[in-house]
mmCIF file of C-alpha atoms in Angstrom:
data_model
loop_
_atom_site.group_PDB
_atom_site.id
_atom_site.type_symbol
_atom_site.label_atom_id
_atom_site.label_comp_id
_atom_site.label_asym_id
_atom_site.label_seq_id
_atom_site.Cartn_x
_atom_site.Cartn_y
_atom_site.Cartn_z
ATOM 1 C CA UNK A 265 27.521 -16.115 -6.606
ATOM 2 C CA UNK A 266 24.583 -15.884 -4.222
ATOM 3 C CA UNK A 267 22.363 -17.593 -6.764
ATOM 4 C CA UNK A 268 24.467 -20.730 -6.472
ATOM 5 C CA UNK A 269 24.376 -20.690 -2.695
ATOM 6 C CA UNK A 270 20.656 -20.094 -2.173
ATOM 7 C CA UNK A 271 18.709 -23.304 -2.774
ATOM 8 C CA UNK A 272 14.995 -23.757 -3.156
ATOM 9 C CA UNK A 273 13.246 -25.744 -0.488
ATOM 10 C CA UNK A 274 10.078 -27.755 -0.411
ATOM 11 C CA UNK A 275 7.309 -26.445 1.853
ATOM 12 C CA UNK A 276 7.551 -27.795 5.372
ATOM 13 C CA UNK A 277 10.917 -29.482 4.792
ATOM 14 C CA UNK A 278 14.576 -28.570 4.628
ATOM 15 C CA UNK A 279 15.171 -30.625 1.471
ATOM 16 C CA UNK A 280 16.271 -28.577 -1.542
ATOM 17 C CA UNK A 281 14.148 -28.906 -4.643
ATOM 18 C CA UNK A 282 16.351 -28.730 -7.769
ATOM 19 C CA UNK A 283 15.031 -26.430 -10.457
ATOM 20 C CA UNK A 284 12.215 -24.951 -8.362
ATOM 21 C CA UNK A 285 12.374 -21.203 -8.846
ATOM 22 C CA UNK A 286 11.665 -18.686 -6.125
ATOM 23 C CA UNK A 287 8.658 -17.365 -8.061
ATOM 24 C CA UNK A 288 7.128 -20.855 -8.279
ATOM 25 C CA UNK A 289 7.636 -21.396 -4.567
ATOM 26 C CA UNK A 290 6.059 -18.027 -3.816
ATOM 27 C CA UNK A 291 3.018 -18.810 -5.964
ATOM 28 C CA UNK A 292 2.658 -22.275 -4.423
ATOM 29 C CA UNK A 293 2.665 -20.820 -0.912
ATOM 30 C CA UNK A 294 0.356 -17.968 -1.837
ATOM 31 C CA UNK A 295 -2.315 -19.977 -3.616
ATOM 32 C CA UNK A 296 -3.008 -22.150 -0.550
ATOM 33 C CA UNK A 297 -4.091 -18.991 1.280
ATOM 34 C CA UNK A 298 -7.656 -18.555 0.073
ATOM 35 C CA UNK A 299 -8.162 -15.214 1.820
ATOM 36 C CA UNK A 300 -5.074 -13.772 0.124
ATOM 37 C CA UNK A 301 -6.233 -15.013 -3.290
ATOM 38 C CA UNK A 302 -9.686 -13.460 -2.818
ATOM 39 C CA UNK A 303 -8.018 -10.223 -1.739
ATOM 40 C CA UNK A 304 -5.762 -10.342 -4.813
ATOM 41 C CA UNK A 305 -8.808 -10.723 -7.077
ATOM 42 C CA UNK A 306 -10.511 -7.768 -5.359
ATOM 43 C CA UNK A 307 -7.401 -5.597 -5.720
ATOM 44 C CA UNK A 308 -7.031 -6.591 -9.381
ATOM 45 C CA UNK A 309 -10.670 -5.653 -10.048
ATOM 46 C CA UNK A 310 -10.230 -2.303 -8.306
ATOM 47 C CA UNK A 311 -7.127 -1.522 -10.352
ATOM 48 C CA UNK A 312 -8.900 -2.608 -13.546
ATOM 49 C CA UNK A 313 -11.884 -0.383 -12.755
ATOM 50 C CA UNK A 314 -9.596 2.549 -11.996
ATOM 51 C CA UNK A 315 -7.676 2.111 -15.260
ATOM 52 C CA UNK A 316 -10.884 1.669 -17.255
ATOM 53 C CA UNK A 317 -12.610 4.696 -15.683
ATOM 54 C CA UNK A 318 -12.834 6.687 -18.970
ATOM 55 C CA UNK A 319 -14.275 3.680 -20.778
ATOM 56 C CA UNK A 320 -16.812 2.923 -18.033
ATOM 57 C CA UNK A 321 -18.001 6.513 -17.763
ATOM 58 C CA UNK A 322 -18.293 6.716 -21.548
ATOM 59 C CA UNK A 323 -20.394 3.561 -21.427
ATOM 60 C CA UNK A 324 -22.647 5.214 -18.867
ATOM 61 C CA UNK A 325 -22.625 8.456 -20.856
ATOM 62 C CA UNK A 326 -21.451 10.639 -17.985
ATOM 63 C CA UNK A 327 -18.313 12.300 -16.639
ATOM 64 C CA UNK A 328 -17.183 13.236 -13.114
ATOM 65 C CA UNK A 329 -17.272 17.047 -13.459
ATOM 66 C CA UNK A 330 -20.486 17.945 -15.315
ATOM 67 C CA UNK A 331 -23.180 19.566 -13.165
ATOM 68 C CA UNK A 332 -26.825 18.502 -13.527
ATOM 69 C CA UNK A 333 -28.856 21.137 -11.662
ATOM 70 C CA UNK A 334 -32.111 19.746 -13.050
ATOM 71 C CA UNK A 335 -31.553 16.515 -11.081
ATOM 72 C CA UNK A 336 -31.509 18.130 -7.631
ATOM 73 C CA UNK A 337 -34.312 19.647 -5.602
ATOM 74 C CA UNK A 338 -33.186 23.168 -4.704
ATOM 75 C CA UNK A 339 -36.267 23.660 -2.521
ATOM 76 C CA UNK A 340 -34.994 20.881 -0.222
ATOM 77 C CA UNK A 341 -31.438 22.165 -0.082
ATOM 78 C CA UNK A 342 -30.028 20.297 -3.052
ATOM 79 C CA UNK A 343 -31.222 16.732 -2.361
ATOM 80 C CA UNK A 344 -31.204 14.528 -5.493
ATOM 81 C CA UNK A 345 -34.579 14.074 -7.156
ATOM 82 C CA UNK A 346 -35.881 10.509 -7.278
ATOM 83 C CA UNK A 347 -35.482 7.406 -5.175
ATOM 84 C CA UNK A 348 -32.115 6.221 -3.866
ATOM 85 C CA UNK A 349 -30.349 9.450 -4.730
ATOM 86 C CA UNK A 350 -31.505 9.597 -8.347
ATOM 87 C CA UNK A 351 -30.393 6.125 -9.407
ATOM 88 C CA UNK A 352 -31.498 5.334 -12.936
ATOM 89 C CA UNK A 353 -30.440 4.234 -16.402
ATOM 90 C CA UNK A 354 -28.490 7.469 -16.948
ATOM 91 C CA UNK A 355 -26.947 7.592 -13.472
ATOM 92 C CA UNK A 356 -26.134 4.112 -12.218
ATOM 93 C CA UNK A 357 -25.375 5.142 -8.632
ATOM 94 C CA UNK A 358 -27.348 8.380 -8.504
ATOM 95 C CA UNK A 359 -26.047 11.926 -8.390
ATOM 96 C CA UNK A 360 -24.165 14.079 -5.929
ATOM 97 C CA UNK A 361 -26.235 16.392 -3.679
ATOM 98 C CA UNK A 362 -26.165 20.128 -4.500
ATOM 99 C CA UNK A 363 -24.186 19.665 -7.732
ATOM 100 C CA UNK A 364 -25.915 16.773 -9.495
ATOM 101 C CA UNK A 365 -22.574 15.331 -10.659
ATOM 102 C CA UNK A 366 -22.687 11.660 -11.509
ATOM 103 C CA UNK A 367 -21.742 9.597 -8.453
ATOM 104 C CA UNK A 368 -20.567 6.511 -10.352
ATOM 105 C CA UNK A 369 -18.145 8.568 -12.447
ATOM 106 C CA UNK A 370 -16.755 10.376 -9.396
ATOM 107 C CA UNK A 371 -16.400 7.118 -7.472
ATOM 108 C CA UNK A 372 -14.325 5.299 -10.092
ATOM 109 C CA UNK A 373 -12.267 8.381 -10.942
ATOM 110 C CA UNK A 374 -11.701 8.754 -7.207
ATOM 111 C CA UNK A 375 -10.296 5.226 -7.224
ATOM 112 C CA UNK A 376 -7.703 6.352 -9.783
ATOM 113 C CA UNK A 377 -6.593 9.183 -7.508
ATOM 114 C CA UNK A 378 -6.601 7.219 -4.250
ATOM 115 C CA UNK A 379 -4.863 4.119 -5.653
ATOM 116 C CA UNK A 380 -2.474 6.149 -7.799
ATOM 117 C CA UNK A 381 -1.366 8.385 -4.927
ATOM 118 C CA UNK A 382 -0.946 5.410 -2.577
ATOM 119 C CA UNK A 383 1.083 3.340 -5.048
ATOM 120 C CA UNK A 384 3.271 6.257 -6.153
ATOM 121 C CA UNK A 385 3.925 7.298 -2.539
ATOM 122 C CA UNK A 386 4.883 3.711 -1.720
ATOM 123 C CA UNK A 387 7.392 3.681 -4.598
ATOM 124 C CA UNK A 388 8.950 6.915 -3.281
ATOM 125 C CA UNK A 389 9.121 5.540 0.268
ATOM 126 C CA UNK A 390 10.680 2.252 -0.839
ATOM 127 C CA UNK A 391 13.232 3.951 -3.108
ATOM 128 C CA UNK A 392 14.406 6.367 -0.414
ATOM 129 C CA UNK A 393 14.280 3.758 2.345
ATOM 130 C CA UNK A 394 16.331 1.198 0.404
ATOM 131 C CA UNK A 395 18.982 3.724 -0.622
ATOM 132 C CA UNK A 396 19.327 5.175 2.882
ATOM 133 C CA UNK A 397 19.240 1.777 4.600
ATOM 134 C CA UNK A 398 21.836 0.159 2.356
ATOM 135 C CA UNK A 399 24.098 3.241 2.419
ATOM 136 C CA UNK A 400 23.877 3.356 6.201
ATOM 137 C CA UNK A 401 24.761 -0.322 6.607
ATOM 138 C CA UNK A 402 27.621 -0.288 4.078
ATOM 139 C CA UNK A 403 29.006 3.161 4.787
ATOM 140 C CA UNK A 404 31.615 4.259 7.293
ATOM 141 C CA UNK A 405 30.865 4.744 10.964
ATOM 142 C CA UNK A 406 30.217 8.461 10.486
ATOM 143 C CA UNK A 407 27.946 7.882 7.502
ATOM 144 C CA UNK A 408 26.014 5.271 9.475
ATOM 145 C CA UNK A 409 25.610 7.627 12.432
ATOM 146 C CA UNK A 410 24.476 10.520 10.241
ATOM 147 C CA UNK A 411 21.952 8.496 8.253
ATOM 148 C CA UNK A 412 20.689 6.637 11.333
ATOM 149 C CA UNK A 413 20.053 9.889 13.240
ATOM 150 C CA UNK A 414 18.346 11.376 10.190
ATOM 151 C CA UNK A 415 16.152 8.289 9.967
ATOM 152 C CA UNK A 416 15.280 8.590 13.660
ATOM 153 C CA UNK A 417 14.171 12.176 13.089
ATOM 154 C CA UNK A 418 12.016 11.142 10.131
ATOM 155 C CA UNK A 419 10.415 8.330 12.144
ATOM 156 C CA UNK A 420 9.697 10.694 15.051
ATOM 157 C CA UNK A 421 7.908 13.196 12.806
ATOM 158 C CA UNK A 422 4.098 13.046 13.132
ATOM 159 C CA UNK A 423 3.025 12.260 9.578
ATOM 160 C CA UNK A 424 -0.386 13.918 9.637
ATOM 161 C CA UNK A 425 0.803 17.150 11.299
ATOM 162 C CA UNK A 426 3.774 17.525 8.966
ATOM 163 C CA UNK A 427 1.602 16.757 5.946
ATOM 164 C CA UNK A 428 -0.984 19.324 7.027
ATOM 165 C CA UNK A 429 1.732 21.957 7.463
ATOM 166 C CA UNK A 430 3.411 21.290 4.119
ATOM 167 C CA UNK A 431 0.198 21.024 2.132
ATOM 168 C CA UNK A 432 -1.114 24.238 3.660
ATOM 169 C CA UNK A 433 1.852 26.382 2.558
ATOM 170 C CA UNK A 434 2.303 25.043 -0.985
ATOM 171 C CA UNK A 435 0.595 27.160 -3.685
ATOM 172 C CA UNK A 436 -2.727 25.792 -4.879
ATOM 173 C CA UNK A 437 -1.469 25.879 -8.479
ATOM 174 C CA UNK A 438 0.785 22.875 -7.786
ATOM 175 C CA UNK A 439 -0.977 19.607 -8.840
ATOM 176 C CA UNK A 440 -2.459 18.244 -5.628
ATOM 177 C CA UNK A 441 -2.230 14.506 -6.395
ATOM 178 C CA UNK A 442 1.493 14.917 -7.139
ATOM 179 C CA UNK A 443 1.967 17.054 -4.037
ATOM 180 C CA UNK A 444 0.201 14.567 -1.745
ATOM 181 C CA UNK A 445 2.287 11.759 -3.231
ATOM 182 C CA UNK A 446 5.555 13.603 -2.588
ATOM 183 C CA UNK A 447 4.576 14.679 0.924
ATOM 184 C CA UNK A 448 3.633 11.158 2.017
ATOM 185 C CA UNK A 449 6.644 9.603 0.301
ATOM 186 C CA UNK A 450 9.197 12.095 1.626
ATOM 187 C CA UNK A 451 7.978 12.016 5.221
ATOM 188 C CA UNK A 452 7.204 8.335 5.829
ATOM 189 C CA UNK A 453 10.284 6.422 4.584
ATOM 190 C CA UNK A 454 11.986 6.073 7.968
ATOM 191 C CA UNK A 455 10.629 2.681 9.026
ATOM 192 C CA UNK A 456 11.553 0.921 5.805
ATOM 193 C CA UNK A 457 15.045 2.456 5.987
ATOM 194 C CA UNK A 458 15.477 0.935 9.451
ATOM 195 C CA UNK A 459 14.295 -2.464 8.220
ATOM 196 C CA UNK A 460 16.633 -2.384 5.211
ATOM 197 C CA UNK A 461 19.603 -1.305 7.352
ATOM 198 C CA UNK A 462 19.057 -4.122 9.861
ATOM 199 C CA UNK A 463 18.622 -6.724 7.114
ATOM 200 C CA UNK A 464 21.680 -5.449 5.231
ATOM 201 C CA UNK A 465 23.834 -5.708 8.359
ATOM 202 C CA UNK A 466 22.697 -9.321 8.722
ATOM 203 C CA UNK A 467 23.385 -10.192 5.082
ATOM 204 C CA UNK A 468 26.755 -8.422 5.134
ATOM 205 C CA UNK A 469 28.142 -11.019 7.528
ATOM 206 C CA UNK A 470 27.166 -14.064 5.443
ATOM 207 C CA UNK A 471 29.785 -16.194 3.710
ATOM 208 C CA UNK A 472 28.823 -15.446 0.115
ATOM 209 C CA UNK A 473 29.050 -11.680 0.732
ATOM 210 C CA UNK A 474 32.468 -12.110 2.358
ATOM 211 C CA UNK A 475 33.567 -14.227 -0.601
ATOM 212 C CA UNK A 476 32.436 -11.526 -3.015
ATOM 213 C CA UNK A 477 34.400 -8.924 -1.050
ATOM 214 C CA UNK A 478 37.517 -11.084 -1.087
ATOM 215 C CA UNK A 479 37.098 -11.528 -4.837
ATOM 216 C CA UNK A 480 37.690 -7.797 -5.253
ATOM 217 C CA UNK A 481 34.126 -6.679 -5.909
ATOM 218 C CA UNK A 482 33.431 -3.045 -5.041
ATOM 219 C CA UNK A 483 30.689 -1.989 -2.628
ATOM 220 C CA UNK A 484 28.218 -1.049 -5.365
ATOM 221 C CA UNK A 485 28.561 -4.400 -7.124
ATOM 222 C CA UNK A 486 28.189 -6.313 -3.851
ATOM 223 C CA UNK A 487 25.055 -4.325 -3.010
ATOM 224 C CA UNK A 488 23.551 -4.840 -6.450
ATOM 225 C CA UNK A 489 24.451 -8.512 -6.984
ATOM 226 C CA UNK A 490 24.470 -9.954 -3.476
ATOM 227 C CA UNK A 491 22.503 -7.762 -1.073
ATOM 228 C CA UNK A 492 19.533 -6.444 -3.059
ATOM 229 C CA UNK A 493 18.209 -9.945 -3.938
ATOM 230 C CA UNK A 494 18.268 -10.810 -0.240
ATOM 231 C CA UNK A 495 16.424 -7.589 0.585
ATOM 232 C CA UNK A 496 13.610 -8.266 -1.885
ATOM 233 C CA UNK A 497 11.424 -10.309 0.473
ATOM 234 C CA UNK A 498 11.310 -7.890 3.441
ATOM 235 C CA UNK A 499 11.013 -4.857 1.158
ATOM 236 C CA UNK A 500 8.130 -6.332 -0.862
ATOM 237 C CA UNK A 501 6.426 -7.455 2.338
ATOM 238 C CA UNK A 502 6.603 -4.026 3.931
ATOM 239 C CA UNK A 503 5.632 -2.275 0.693
ATOM 240 C CA UNK A 504 2.507 -4.429 0.434
ATOM 241 C CA UNK A 505 1.480 -3.207 3.883
ATOM 242 C CA UNK A 506 2.372 0.422 3.094
ATOM 243 C CA UNK A 507 -0.156 0.744 0.261
ATOM 244 C CA UNK A 508 -3.319 0.489 2.432
ATOM 245 C CA UNK A 509 -1.723 2.807 4.998
ATOM 246 C CA UNK A 510 -1.050 5.397 2.293
ATOM 247 C CA UNK A 511 -4.608 5.123 0.979
ATOM 248 C CA UNK A 512 -5.878 5.893 4.486
ATOM 249 C CA UNK A 513 -3.482 8.846 4.818
ATOM 250 C CA UNK A 514 -4.541 10.291 1.449
ATOM 251 C CA UNK A 515 -8.205 9.904 2.390
ATOM 252 C CA UNK A 516 -7.600 11.557 5.769
ATOM 253 C CA UNK A 517 -5.757 14.494 4.194
ATOM 254 C CA UNK A 518 -8.530 14.989 1.630
ATOM 255 C CA UNK A 519 -11.125 14.670 4.399
ATOM 256 C CA UNK A 520 -9.333 17.435 6.327
ATOM 257 C CA UNK A 521 -9.433 19.669 3.256
ATOM 258 C CA UNK A 522 -5.720 19.826 2.457
ATOM 259 C CA UNK A 523 -5.484 16.902 0.047
ATOM 260 C CA UNK A 524 -6.869 16.622 -3.456
ATOM 261 C CA UNK A 525 -8.940 19.678 -4.346
ATOM 262 C CA UNK A 526 -12.201 19.824 -6.330
ATOM 263 C CA UNK A 527 -13.138 19.201 -9.051
ATOM 264 C CA UNK A 528 -10.668 16.287 -9.017
ATOM 265 C CA UNK A 529 -12.568 13.443 -7.313
ATOM 266 C CA UNK A 530 -11.119 11.537 -4.376
ATOM 267 C CA UNK A 531 -12.733 9.176 -1.897
ATOM 268 C CA UNK A 532 -11.556 11.258 1.053
ATOM 269 C CA UNK A 533 -12.829 14.428 -0.577
ATOM 270 C CA UNK A 534 -16.207 12.788 -1.219
ATOM 271 C CA UNK A 535 -16.415 11.808 2.444
ATOM 272 C CA UNK A 536 -15.697 15.413 3.409
ATOM 273 C CA UNK A 537 -18.642 16.643 1.336
ATOM 274 C CA UNK A 538 -20.902 13.799 2.470
ATOM 275 C CA UNK A 539 -20.725 14.410 6.223
ATOM 276 C CA UNK A 540 -23.833 16.633 6.138
ATOM 277 C CA UNK A 541 -25.789 14.446 3.704
ATOM 278 C CA UNK A 542 -25.779 11.084 5.465
ATOM 279 C CA UNK A 543 -29.501 11.340 6.285
ATOM 280 C CA UNK A 544 -30.871 12.925 3.113
ATOM 281 C CA UNK A 545 -28.595 11.013 0.700
ATOM 282 C CA UNK A 546 -26.938 8.129 2.583
ATOM 283 C CA UNK A 547 -25.456 6.554 -0.562
ATOM 284 C CA UNK A 548 -23.239 9.627 -0.999
ATOM 285 C CA UNK A 549 -21.513 8.688 2.269
ATOM 286 C CA UNK A 550 -21.776 4.900 2.129
ATOM 287 C CA UNK A 551 -20.364 4.396 -1.374
ATOM 288 C CA UNK A 552 -16.943 6.093 -0.919
ATOM 289 C CA UNK A 553 -16.688 4.819 2.660
ATOM 290 C CA UNK A 554 -17.457 1.263 1.516
ATOM 291 C CA UNK A 555 -14.999 1.495 -1.385
ATOM 292 C CA UNK A 556 -12.301 2.770 0.962
ATOM 293 C CA UNK A 557 -13.001 0.024 3.499
ATOM 294 C CA UNK A 558 -12.967 -2.786 0.915
ATOM 295 C CA UNK A 559 -9.779 -1.502 -0.706
ATOM 296 C CA UNK A 560 -7.853 -1.125 2.542
ATOM 297 C CA UNK A 561 -9.079 -4.504 3.823
ATOM 298 C CA UNK A 562 -8.182 -6.316 0.585
ATOM 299 C CA UNK A 563 -4.719 -4.746 0.425
ATOM 300 C CA UNK A 564 -4.066 -5.542 4.085
ATOM 301 C CA UNK A 565 -5.075 -9.194 3.677
ATOM 302 C CA UNK A 566 -3.043 -9.457 0.472
ATOM 303 C CA UNK A 567 -0.025 -7.895 2.173
ATOM 304 C CA UNK A 568 -0.263 -10.385 5.017
ATOM 305 C CA UNK A 569 -0.504 -13.237 2.511
ATOM 306 C CA UNK A 570 2.554 -11.974 0.644
ATOM 307 C CA UNK A 571 4.449 -11.767 3.922
ATOM 308 C CA UNK A 572 3.597 -15.370 4.768
ATOM 309 C CA UNK A 573 4.441 -16.594 1.255
ATOM 310 C CA UNK A 574 7.801 -14.834 1.267
ATOM 311 C CA UNK A 575 8.596 -15.929 4.833
ATOM 312 C CA UNK A 576 6.978 -19.358 5.317
ATOM 313 C CA UNK A 577 8.884 -19.773 8.571
ATOM 314 C CA UNK A 578 6.229 -17.650 10.280
ATOM 315 C CA UNK A 579 3.492 -20.138 9.406
ATOM 316 C CA UNK A 580 5.725 -23.132 10.114
ATOM 317 C CA UNK A 581 6.638 -21.741 13.532
ATOM 318 C CA UNK A 582 2.944 -21.447 14.298
ATOM 319 C CA UNK A 583 2.297 -25.037 13.257
ATOM 320 C CA UNK A 584 5.300 -26.372 15.164
ATOM 321 C CA UNK A 585 4.353 -24.415 18.270
ATOM 322 C CA UNK A 586 0.801 -25.702 18.108
ATOM 323 C CA UNK A 587 2.066 -29.257 17.705
ATOM 324 C CA UNK A 588 4.309 -28.981 20.708
ATOM 325 C CA UNK A 589 1.530 -27.558 22.783
ATOM 326 C CA UNK A 590 -0.762 -30.380 21.722
ATOM 327 C CA UNK A 591 1.863 -33.010 22.479
ATOM 328 C CA UNK A 592 2.523 -31.441 25.847
ATOM 329 C CA UNK A 593 -1.158 -31.405 26.630
ATOM 330 C CA UNK A 594 -1.502 -35.049 25.579
ATOM 331 C CA UNK A 595 1.384 -35.996 27.805
ATOM 332 C CA UNK A 596 -0.224 -34.269 30.767
ATOM 333 C CA UNK A 597 -3.508 -36.006 30.109
ATOM 334 C CA UNK A 598 -1.816 -39.362 29.880
ATOM 335 C CA UNK A 599 0.104 -38.693 33.077
ATOM 336 C CA UNK A 600 -3.090 -37.698 34.826
#
């Protein structure tokens, strides 16, 4: 029903475009944003590198856990032997101080952990937030009150403190990447639940939803057929912005020593070990920090581009406002 009522529109106009799908409109709006496209390419390359980590390390002939004590100078406290941290044909980015583990292998395997934890935690947050938000908006008054107060409690919880407490009491035998994913996902779903609830309350009052209710559809069918498609844009927008936030949280938890444990590589864990080596082996600090910065920046720019493509009214409001300001200024100049 809603498919017949929602028409595609041309950019910058209110004229429906017959046959233009939502995906085509989204792509058309996204591809004019050069920064978002560059960010998308960067993110795609990072994901490709993370997925191809075993192949790339096999090509180099190294792995992320093997120690190479012959490549470090024990007399100098474990500094890598050679220039630029031991960079060479066998070790493309040098080796890790004290252990001699290959830095390239640990960096790209760390990308698998950091990106995997962030994406999985985002999926958990979105799933819980959508279910709670829709149930709160469509449920009875008591259900709404209960779920809303629970959401308020979740939002008020300090994420880092709660994560530190939970990660500190869980046995070390539990897989740390899975644990970090669950902790982030189960603690930080409150904001998206609030967004989904507010959007669902707005959609619930529209004509096509009322028509579906009068047709005898049950609540589940209305939510699945009429409400969820309307929730896609805000949910995808917020999820795109959650990923870089979750990468930063995972890195911070690993930096504080309660995240991913050795020998599993993680960018945050590498930064923890590198804080005393920034003078003797600066690449050990700069490489994971640079990878983290580029990843978070690219995901943030891409998320902003997705938001604009899914909600072009934001950009159009900016253009209209600028035009009005310009016209007003011209009028004042002419009057003067």
